[in-house]
Short mmCIF file of C-alpha atoms in Angstrom, two decimals:
data_model
loop_
_atom_site.label_atom_id
_atom_site.label_comp_id
_atom_site.label_asym_id
_atom_site.label_seq_id
_atom_site.Cartn_x
_atom_site.Cartn_y
_atom_site.Cartn_z
CA MET A 1 0.00 0.01 0.01
CA THR A 2 1.20 3.52 -0.86
CA THR A 3 0.36 6.38 1.50
CA LEU A 4 0.70 10.09 0.75
CA VAL A 5 0.98 12.38 3.78
CA LEU A 6 0.30 16.05 3.02
CA VAL A 7 1.31 18.22 5.95
CA ALA A 8 -0.05 21.75 6.38
CA HIS A 9 1.80 23.77 8.99
CA PRO A 10 3.19 27.29 8.61
CA HIS A 11 5.99 26.78 11.18
CA LEU A 12 6.92 23.13 10.88
CA ALA A 13 10.36 23.38 12.47
CA ASP A 14 8.82 24.85 15.63
CA SER A 15 6.13 22.18 15.93
CA THR A 16 7.11 19.43 18.37
CA SER A 17 4.10 17.32 17.34
CA GLN A 18 4.88 17.56 13.62
CA GLN A 19 8.56 16.76 14.24
CA PHE A 20 7.42 13.79 16.31
CA PHE A 21 5.17 12.56 13.50
CA LYS A 22 7.98 13.00 11.02
CA ALA A 23 10.37 10.95 13.15
CA SER A 24 7.66 8.28 13.55
CA LEU A 25 7.10 7.75 9.81
CA PRO A 26 7.22 4.10 8.71
CA ALA A 27 10.45 3.29 6.80
CA THR A 28 8.74 2.43 3.54
CA GLY A 29 5.56 2.98 1.57
CA VAL A 30 4.96 6.56 2.70
CA THR A 31 5.51 9.79 0.77
CA TRP A 32 5.66 12.85 3.01
CA GLU A 33 5.13 16.39 1.69
CA HIS A 34 5.13 19.74 3.45
CA LEU A 35 2.65 21.98 1.65
CA ASP A 36 3.80 25.29 3.14
CA ALA A 37 7.34 24.67 1.85
CA GLN A 38 6.22 25.03 -1.76
CA PRO A 39 6.15 28.52 -3.28
CA ALA A 40 3.69 27.26 -5.92
CA PHE A 41 2.12 23.85 -6.44
CA ASP A 42 3.17 21.77 -9.42
CA ILE A 43 -0.38 20.78 -10.30
CA ALA A 44 0.47 17.89 -12.65
CA ALA A 45 3.01 16.42 -10.20
CA GLU A 46 0.61 16.76 -7.26
CA GLN A 47 -2.23 15.13 -9.19
CA ASP A 48 0.09 12.33 -10.27
CA GLN A 49 1.09 11.71 -6.66
CA LEU A 50 -2.58 11.47 -5.71
CA ARG A 51 -3.26 8.99 -8.50
CA GLN A 52 -0.46 6.75 -7.26
CA ALA A 53 -1.48 6.75 -3.59
CA ASP A 54 -3.90 4.26 -2.08
CA ARG A 55 -4.32 6.31 1.08
CA ILE A 56 -4.11 10.09 1.34
CA ILE A 57 -3.57 11.79 4.70
CA PHE A 58 -4.15 15.45 5.46
CA GLN A 59 -2.10 16.26 8.56
CA PHE A 60 -2.37 19.58 10.31
CA PRO A 61 -2.94 21.51 13.53
CA LEU A 62 -6.50 22.80 13.93
CA TYR A 63 -6.35 26.57 13.31
CA TRP A 64 -9.71 28.29 13.74
CA TYR A 65 -11.55 25.01 13.40
CA ALA A 66 -9.98 24.03 10.08
CA ALA A 67 -6.65 23.25 8.45
CA PRO A 68 -4.13 26.07 7.98
CA ALA A 69 -4.60 28.12 4.79
CA SER A 70 -1.92 26.15 2.90
CA LEU A 71 -4.11 23.05 2.70
CA LYS A 72 -7.01 25.12 1.32
CA ALA A 73 -4.63 26.74 -1.18
CA TRP A 74 -3.52 23.25 -2.22
CA GLU A 75 -7.17 22.12 -2.58
CA ASP A 76 -8.13 25.24 -4.57
CA THR A 77 -5.14 24.79 -6.89
CA VAL A 78 -4.51 21.05 -7.25
CA LEU A 79 -8.05 19.68 -6.99
CA THR A 80 -9.38 21.07 -10.25
CA ARG A 81 -12.91 20.06 -11.09
CA THR A 82 -11.73 18.35 -14.27
CA PHE A 83 -9.32 16.25 -12.24
CA VAL A 84 -11.67 15.25 -9.43
CA TYR A 85 -14.95 14.57 -11.25
CA GLY A 86 -14.69 15.88 -14.81
CA ASP A 87 -16.02 13.73 -17.65
CA HIS A 88 -17.26 11.25 -15.09
CA ARG A 89 -13.75 10.00 -14.50
CA TYR A 90 -13.09 9.79 -10.78
CA PRO A 91 -9.35 9.11 -10.42
CA LEU A 92 -9.54 9.29 -6.61
CA ALA A 93 -12.53 6.93 -6.29
CA GLY A 94 -11.99 4.18 -3.76
CA LYS A 95 -8.84 5.75 -2.30
CA GLU A 96 -8.90 6.41 1.44
CA LEU A 97 -8.78 9.90 2.92
CA GLY A 98 -7.55 10.18 6.51
CA ILE A 99 -7.08 13.19 8.78
CA VAL A 100 -4.35 13.50 11.39
CA VAL A 101 -5.25 16.59 13.40
CA THR A 102 -3.65 18.08 16.49
CA THR A 103 -5.57 20.41 18.76
CA GLY A 104 -4.59 22.67 21.63
CA MET A 105 -7.87 21.98 23.41
CA PRO A 106 -8.70 18.68 25.13
CA ALA A 107 -11.04 16.12 23.51
CA LYS A 108 -13.92 17.04 25.82
CA ALA A 109 -13.95 20.63 24.44
CA PHE A 110 -15.27 19.30 21.13
CA GLN A 111 -18.88 18.48 21.94
CA ARG A 112 -22.15 20.29 22.55
CA GLY A 113 -21.76 22.19 25.77
CA GLY A 114 -17.96 21.94 25.55
CA VAL A 115 -15.79 25.04 25.16
CA GLU A 116 -15.78 24.69 21.37
CA GLY A 117 -19.41 23.61 21.15
CA GLN A 118 -18.80 21.50 18.02
CA THR A 119 -17.50 17.99 17.41
CA LEU A 120 -14.32 17.54 15.39
CA ASP A 121 -16.39 15.49 12.94
CA ALA A 122 -18.74 18.47 12.40
CA LEU A 123 -15.80 20.82 11.92
CA LEU A 124 -14.25 18.51 9.33
CA ALA A 125 -17.46 18.52 7.25
CA PRO A 126 -15.86 20.46 4.35
CA LEU A 127 -13.10 17.88 3.99
CA ALA A 128 -15.57 15.01 4.32
CA ALA A 129 -17.58 16.64 1.52
CA VAL A 130 -14.47 16.65 -0.69
CA ALA A 131 -14.02 12.92 -0.03
CA HIS A 132 -17.70 12.37 -0.83
CA ARG A 133 -17.50 14.31 -4.10
CA ALA A 134 -14.33 12.50 -5.15
CA ARG A 135 -15.89 9.12 -4.20
CA MET A 136 -13.14 8.47 -1.67
CA THR A 137 -13.49 6.48 1.53
CA TRP A 138 -13.38 8.66 4.64
CA LEU A 139 -11.30 7.14 7.44
CA PRO A 140 -12.09 7.75 11.10
CA THR A 141 -9.98 10.75 12.16
CA LEU A 142 -6.77 10.41 14.18
CA ALA A 143 -7.04 13.32 16.62
CA VAL A 144 -4.17 14.15 18.98
CA HIS A 145 -5.19 16.56 21.72
CA GLN A 146 -2.64 18.62 23.66
CA PHE A 147 0.40 16.75 22.38
CA GLY A 148 2.75 18.66 24.69
CA TYR A 149 1.13 17.12 27.74
CA LEU A 150 1.32 13.47 26.63
CA THR A 151 3.36 11.15 28.88
CA GLU A 152 6.27 9.22 27.40
CA ALA A 153 4.15 6.06 27.47
CA GLN A 154 1.35 7.84 25.61
CA LYS A 155 3.82 9.10 23.03
CA LEU A 156 5.18 5.59 22.48
CA ALA A 157 1.62 4.33 21.93
CA LEU A 158 1.06 7.24 19.55
CA VAL A 159 4.02 6.17 17.38
CA VAL A 160 2.31 2.82 16.82
CA ASP A 161 -1.17 4.35 16.37
CA TYR A 162 0.24 6.83 13.86
CA GLN A 163 2.09 4.18 11.87
CA ARG A 164 -1.00 1.99 11.84
CA TYR A 165 -3.13 4.96 10.73
CA LEU A 166 -0.78 5.51 7.79
CA THR A 167 -0.28 1.91 6.68
CA GLN A 168 -2.63 -0.62 8.31
CA PRO A 169 -5.49 -1.88 6.13
CA GLN A 170 -8.89 -0.59 7.21
CA PRO A 171 -11.19 -1.14 9.02
CA ASP A 172 -9.24 -1.09 12.26
CA THR A 173 -10.32 -4.57 13.38
CA LEU A 174 -8.38 -6.88 15.65
CA ALA A 175 -7.65 -9.10 12.67
CA ASN A 176 -6.16 -6.20 10.68
CA ARG A 177 -4.20 -5.01 13.68
CA GLN A 178 -2.79 -8.51 14.26
CA ALA A 179 -1.84 -8.92 10.60
CA TRP A 180 -0.10 -5.52 10.70
CA PHE A 181 1.85 -6.42 13.86
CA ALA A 182 2.78 -9.84 12.42
CA ASP A 183 4.15 -8.10 9.29
CA ARG A 184 6.18 -5.69 11.39
CA LEU A 185 7.43 -8.52 13.60
CA ALA A 186 8.54 -10.48 10.53
CA SER A 187 10.50 -7.55 9.13
CA MET A 188 12.03 -6.88 12.55
CA VAL A 189 13.18 -10.49 12.76
CA GLN A 190 14.88 -10.01 9.37
CA GLY A 191 16.90 -7.18 10.87
CA LEU A 192 18.21 -9.21 13.84
CA THR A 193 21.72 -10.61 14.16
CA PRO A 194 22.02 -14.35 13.40
CA GLU A 195 22.30 -15.30 17.11
CA GLN A 196 19.16 -13.29 17.94
CA ARG A 197 17.20 -14.56 14.98
CA ALA A 198 16.26 -17.95 16.42
CA THR A 199 14.61 -16.27 19.39
CA GLY A 200 12.93 -13.76 17.10
CA GLU A 201 11.49 -16.48 14.90
CA LEU A 202 10.22 -18.32 17.94
CA ILE A 203 8.41 -15.17 19.10
CA ALA A 204 6.92 -14.67 15.65
CA THR A 205 5.69 -18.27 15.48
CA THR A 206 4.17 -18.05 18.97
CA PHE A 207 2.47 -14.78 17.97
CA ASP A 208 1.04 -16.49 14.88
CA ASP A 209 -0.23 -19.48 16.90
CA HIS A 210 -1.91 -17.28 19.45
CA ARG A 211 -3.33 -15.12 16.73
CA SER A 212 -5.40 -17.99 15.29
CA SER A 213 -7.00 -18.95 18.59
CA LEU A 214 -7.51 -15.27 19.51
CA ASP A 215 -9.29 -14.72 16.20
CA GLU A 216 -11.88 -17.38 17.02
CA LEU A 217 -12.46 -16.06 20.52
CA THR A 218 -12.82 -12.48 19.23
CA ASP A 219 -15.32 -13.40 16.55
CA THR A 220 -17.48 -15.16 19.11
CA LEU A 221 -17.23 -12.28 21.55
CA ALA A 222 -18.09 -9.68 18.91
CA MET A 223 -21.16 -11.70 17.90
CA ILE A 224 -22.33 -11.91 21.51
CA LYS A 225 -21.83 -8.17 22.07
CA GLU A 226 -23.61 -7.11 18.92
CA THR A 227 -26.73 -9.18 19.58
CA GLU A 228 -27.04 -7.97 23.16
CA ASP A 229 -29.36 -5.11 24.00
CA ASP A 230 -27.93 -2.15 25.86
CA MET B 1 -24.48 50.90 11.77
CA THR B 2 -21.03 50.18 10.32
CA THR B 3 -20.58 47.06 8.21
CA LEU B 4 -17.31 45.54 7.10
CA VAL B 5 -17.43 43.31 4.01
CA LEU B 6 -14.40 41.05 3.58
CA VAL B 7 -14.37 39.50 0.12
CA ALA B 8 -12.34 36.35 -0.63
CA HIS B 9 -12.05 35.64 -4.33
CA PRO B 10 -8.86 34.86 -6.26
CA HIS B 11 -10.19 36.24 -9.56
CA LEU B 12 -12.48 39.07 -8.59
CA ALA B 13 -12.46 40.88 -11.92
CA ASP B 14 -13.73 37.73 -13.67
CA SER B 15 -16.54 37.09 -11.20
CA THR B 16 -19.87 38.44 -12.43
CA SER B 17 -21.51 37.79 -9.06
CA GLN B 18 -18.82 39.64 -7.10
CA GLN B 19 -18.91 42.56 -9.57
CA PHE B 20 -22.70 42.59 -9.14
CA PHE B 21 -22.39 42.69 -5.36
CA LYS B 22 -19.82 45.46 -5.57
CA ALA B 23 -22.13 47.55 -7.77
CA SER B 24 -25.00 46.88 -5.34
CA LEU B 25 -23.20 48.17 -2.25
CA PRO B 26 -25.14 50.71 -0.21
CA ALA B 27 -23.78 54.26 -0.64
CA THR B 28 -22.80 54.71 2.99
CA GLY B 29 -21.93 52.77 6.12
CA VAL B 30 -20.11 49.93 4.41
CA THR B 31 -16.38 49.24 4.19
CA TRP B 32 -15.46 46.81 1.41
CA GLU B 33 -12.17 44.95 1.32
CA HIS B 34 -10.76 42.42 -1.12
CA LEU B 35 -8.58 40.01 0.82
CA ASP B 36 -6.77 38.46 -2.15
CA ALA B 37 -5.58 41.90 -3.28
CA GLN B 38 -3.32 42.24 -0.27
CA PRO B 39 0.21 40.83 -0.47
CA ALA B 40 0.33 40.71 3.35
CA PHE B 41 -2.23 41.65 5.96
CA ASP B 42 -1.66 44.72 8.11
CA ILE B 43 -2.68 42.99 11.33
CA ALA B 44 -3.15 46.09 13.46
CA ALA B 45 -5.17 47.86 10.73
CA GLU B 46 -7.33 44.78 10.14
CA GLN B 47 -8.02 44.32 13.83
CA ASP B 48 -8.86 48.01 14.14
CA GLN B 49 -11.34 47.72 11.30
CA LEU B 50 -12.98 44.78 13.05
CA ARG B 51 -13.24 46.72 16.32
CA GLN B 52 -15.02 49.57 14.54
CA ALA B 53 -17.56 47.41 12.69
CA ASP B 54 -20.94 46.44 14.10
CA ARG B 55 -21.51 43.80 11.45
CA ILE B 56 -18.80 41.77 9.71
CA ILE B 57 -19.54 39.93 6.47
CA PHE B 58 -17.41 37.18 4.94
CA GLN B 59 -18.29 37.11 1.24
CA PHE B 60 -16.98 34.38 -1.04
CA PRO B 61 -17.70 31.67 -3.60
CA LEU B 62 -17.85 28.17 -2.10
CA TYR B 63 -14.64 26.43 -3.20
CA TRP B 64 -14.41 22.83 -2.05
CA TYR B 65 -17.06 23.42 0.57
CA ALA B 66 -15.35 26.36 2.25
CA ALA B 67 -14.10 29.87 1.57
CA PRO B 68 -11.10 30.33 -0.77
CA ALA B 69 -7.71 30.07 0.94
CA SER B 70 -7.35 33.85 1.27
CA LEU B 71 -10.05 34.04 3.95
CA LYS B 72 -8.34 31.26 5.94
CA ALA B 73 -5.00 33.05 5.55
CA TRP B 74 -6.68 36.21 6.86
CA GLU B 75 -8.14 34.28 9.83
CA ASP B 76 -4.82 32.58 10.60
CA THR B 77 -2.99 35.92 10.47
CA VAL B 78 -5.38 38.59 11.74
CA LEU B 79 -7.39 36.63 14.29
CA THR B 80 -4.64 36.11 16.82
CA ARG B 81 -5.69 34.36 20.01
CA THR B 82 -4.69 37.41 22.06
CA PHE B 83 -6.94 39.58 19.96
CA VAL B 84 -10.01 37.34 19.90
CA TYR B 85 -10.14 35.98 23.44
CA GLY B 86 -6.88 36.78 25.22
CA ASP B 87 -7.02 38.08 28.80
CA HIS B 88 -10.78 37.55 28.76
CA ARG B 89 -11.24 40.64 26.63
CA TYR B 90 -13.55 39.85 23.75
CA PRO B 91 -13.40 42.86 21.41
CA LEU B 92 -15.70 41.18 18.86
CA ALA B 93 -18.34 40.15 21.39
CA GLY B 94 -21.86 41.12 20.35
CA LYS B 95 -20.87 42.05 16.80
CA GLU B 96 -22.75 40.22 14.04
CA LEU B 97 -21.06 37.80 11.64
CA GLY B 98 -22.82 37.20 8.33
CA ILE B 99 -21.88 35.02 5.36
CA VAL B 100 -22.63 35.90 1.72
CA VAL B 101 -21.82 32.75 -0.21
CA THR B 102 -22.27 31.93 -3.88
CA THR B 103 -22.44 28.36 -5.11
CA GLY B 104 -22.30 26.76 -8.50
CA MET B 105 -24.74 24.05 -7.41
CA PRO B 106 -28.45 24.61 -6.82
CA ALA B 107 -29.89 24.91 -3.30
CA LYS B 108 -31.34 21.40 -3.41
CA ALA B 109 -27.81 19.90 -3.79
CA PHE B 110 -27.05 20.91 -0.20
CA GLN B 111 -29.02 18.38 1.80
CA ARG B 112 -28.84 14.73 2.78
CA GLY B 113 -29.38 12.76 -0.38
CA GLY B 114 -28.52 15.79 -2.52
CA VAL B 115 -25.45 15.83 -4.77
CA GLU B 116 -23.32 17.46 -2.08
CA GLY B 117 -24.85 15.44 0.79
CA GLN B 118 -24.32 18.25 3.31
CA THR B 119 -26.23 21.41 4.22
CA LEU B 120 -24.53 24.77 3.77
CA ASP B 121 -24.99 25.28 7.51
CA ALA B 122 -23.01 22.10 8.24
CA LEU B 123 -20.26 23.15 5.83
CA LEU B 124 -19.98 26.56 7.49
CA ALA B 125 -19.42 24.96 10.93
CA PRO B 126 -15.80 26.14 11.18
CA LEU B 127 -16.82 29.78 10.65
CA ALA B 128 -19.74 29.43 13.05
CA ALA B 129 -17.27 28.08 15.61
CA VAL B 130 -15.13 31.20 15.16
CA ALA B 131 -18.20 33.36 15.83
CA HIS B 132 -19.00 31.23 18.87
CA ARG B 133 -15.46 31.55 20.26
CA ALA B 134 -15.37 35.29 19.68
CA ARG B 135 -18.86 35.66 21.25
CA MET B 136 -20.26 37.10 18.06
CA THR B 137 -23.83 36.72 16.84
CA TRP B 138 -24.16 34.45 13.83
CA LEU B 139 -26.54 35.77 11.18
CA PRO B 140 -28.57 33.48 8.95
CA THR B 141 -26.50 32.97 5.78
CA LEU B 142 -27.27 34.76 2.51
CA ALA B 143 -26.68 32.04 -0.07
CA VAL B 144 -26.87 32.79 -3.78
CA HIS B 145 -27.02 29.68 -5.92
CA GLN B 146 -26.11 29.69 -9.60
CA PHE B 147 -25.97 33.47 -9.96
CA GLY B 148 -25.44 33.26 -13.71
CA TYR B 149 -28.88 31.76 -14.19
CA LEU B 150 -30.87 34.37 -12.21
CA THR B 151 -33.48 36.33 -14.16
CA GLU B 152 -33.31 40.12 -14.27
CA ALA B 153 -36.21 40.28 -11.79
CA GLN B 154 -34.39 37.92 -9.44
CA LYS B 155 -31.25 40.02 -9.70
CA LEU B 156 -33.18 43.18 -8.89
CA ALA B 157 -34.63 41.47 -5.82
CA LEU B 158 -31.11 40.32 -4.91
CA VAL B 159 -29.83 43.93 -4.89
CA VAL B 160 -32.37 44.72 -2.16
CA ASP B 161 -31.78 41.46 -0.25
CA TYR B 162 -28.04 42.06 -0.34
CA GLN B 163 -28.31 45.68 0.81
CA ARG B 164 -30.67 44.61 3.61
CA TYR B 165 -28.27 41.81 4.61
CA LEU B 166 -25.47 44.36 4.92
CA THR B 167 -27.32 47.16 6.71
CA GLN B 168 -30.78 46.23 8.00
CA PRO B 169 -31.05 45.63 11.78
CA GLN B 170 -31.58 41.98 12.68
CA PRO B 171 -33.65 39.91 13.10
CA ASP B 172 -35.18 40.10 9.63
CA THR B 173 -38.73 40.82 10.85
CA LEU B 174 -41.41 42.67 8.92
CA ALA B 175 -41.02 45.62 11.32
CA ASN B 176 -37.27 45.84 10.69
CA ARG B 177 -37.79 45.49 6.93
CA GLN B 178 -40.39 48.26 6.94
CA ALA B 179 -38.23 50.58 8.99
CA TRP B 180 -35.34 49.94 6.59
CA PHE B 181 -37.50 50.66 3.53
CA ALA B 182 -38.94 53.81 5.18
CA ASP B 183 -35.38 55.03 5.80
CA ARG B 184 -34.41 54.41 2.20
CA LEU B 185 -37.61 56.05 0.93
CA ALA B 186 -36.89 59.14 3.03
CA SER B 187 -33.35 59.51 1.69
CA MET B 188 -34.64 58.96 -1.87
CA VAL B 189 -37.18 61.75 -1.43
CA GLN B 190 -34.33 64.04 -0.36
CA GLY B 191 -32.67 63.42 -3.70
CA LEU B 192 -35.72 64.35 -5.79
CA THR B 193 -36.14 67.63 -7.72
CA PRO B 194 -38.42 70.23 -6.02
CA GLU B 195 -41.33 69.52 -8.42
CA GLN B 196 -41.07 65.75 -7.75
CA ARG B 197 -40.65 66.15 -4.00
CA ALA B 198 -44.34 66.81 -3.16
CA THR B 199 -45.28 63.48 -4.78
CA GLY B 200 -42.37 61.75 -3.06
CA GLU B 201 -43.41 63.02 0.33
CA LEU B 202 -46.98 61.91 -0.28
CA ILE B 203 -45.74 58.39 -1.10
CA ALA B 204 -43.59 58.34 2.04
CA THR B 205 -46.49 59.49 4.24
CA THR B 206 -48.83 56.91 2.73
CA PHE B 207 -46.18 54.22 3.29
CA ASP B 208 -45.91 55.28 6.92
CA ASP B 209 -49.69 55.23 7.42
CA HIS B 210 -50.02 51.80 5.92
CA ARG B 211 -47.07 50.60 7.94
CA SER B 212 -48.85 51.19 11.25
CA SER B 213 -52.00 49.30 10.30
CA LEU B 214 -49.92 46.54 8.66
CA ASP B 215 -47.92 46.18 11.88
CA GLU B 216 -51.05 45.43 13.88
CA LEU B 217 -52.35 42.94 11.33
CA THR B 218 -48.99 41.20 11.17
CA ASP B 219 -48.64 40.86 14.92
CA THR B 220 -52.10 39.26 15.14
CA LEU B 221 -51.34 36.92 12.24
CA ALA B 222 -47.97 35.86 13.70
CA MET B 223 -49.65 35.08 17.01
CA ILE B 224 -52.29 32.93 15.32
CA LYS B 225 -49.68 31.05 13.26
CA GLU B 226 -47.41 30.32 16.20
CA THR B 227 -50.13 28.92 18.44
CA GLU B 228 -51.52 26.66 15.71
CA ASP B 229 -50.43 23.05 15.56
CA ASP B 230 -49.02 21.77 12.31
#
């Protein structure tokens, strides 16, 4: 799978969260682009990049309840009507659109009665409408609230969540999570020294064995939960 | 009342609707500013302009379900946190925020099941959230769909609707509409030649007489309507 991450941030070097995300990028399969760094967009190149991606991520801090202006400038320039839905060709159809958004306010601010009075989902309506028009699949948003106050343990978990958000097949089921971890485990074992590799392979095999029995248990549990009344 | 109209449009000269709005501006009480024409925003001057206005209008074509990037750039630059809600001063509190938006799609596209699948209100959520945060009063939106296909009669009516949207006291009740028209009638009579003025004054007096009796009738009718079940 190929993922394109488009980052909108006017002061990227000063952003600890964006630097964190950049350092957390998976080693392969991801193209990362900083929109504000471009004096003008190369429309053909940008459109080509979109065509080649399976998953497209808009990544930005929430400024006045939307992305910074650079993302809108990119949309207004690169997403020409002819490209997105002209002549009933829909080159983005079926691709996934995900949002990685950081906010200065806590999660609870984004609800009716909260300080912001609106859900993040409601605020992202214009981007969801773009996905709808382009016949893309909208992914559940990855929101990171008050990054600066995360503990080290929370940041470590965020590295994995972020990598999964960029590269794990959707939907985010246990089965897909397990397959993603098994993949990562396999490639980590490849990178081990010969003396470590035997242990690594043993761990990977054990993981795979447990995965099968866990799958069965999970399916049964999910079925029970879904048929139960609240 | 002082109204500030901030226009976001990257190609203003080519926009028949924006040229139409510009030609329809009331003669007094309105400051008009084209955001895209400014290479950089003079933050202090922009903030000062906002402080002096009673009503602020964002006027733009809907590009990808939001304003063009220039409005977002203006927000990101001019609306500093310190200005909008720092130190618990809220210099914009109580001011009105109105949206004049043109769309290429018809009104019926903006609903569940319509081509766009979202209401205009839902798409404007980020701007409504700004108003909410700044403690401004959100005005009902003036949406103009498919301007190019309006008839001459519809365009004439739009001139009046637009002028009222910019300068008439809210809410848009019959009483406020009548007072606004009476004002305009009075200033038109002032501009007449002496021989026309007697007729003009007669018309204005008749309008005023009818207004009083119409007021009573309307109040009664509104009361009946509101107490009736559907």
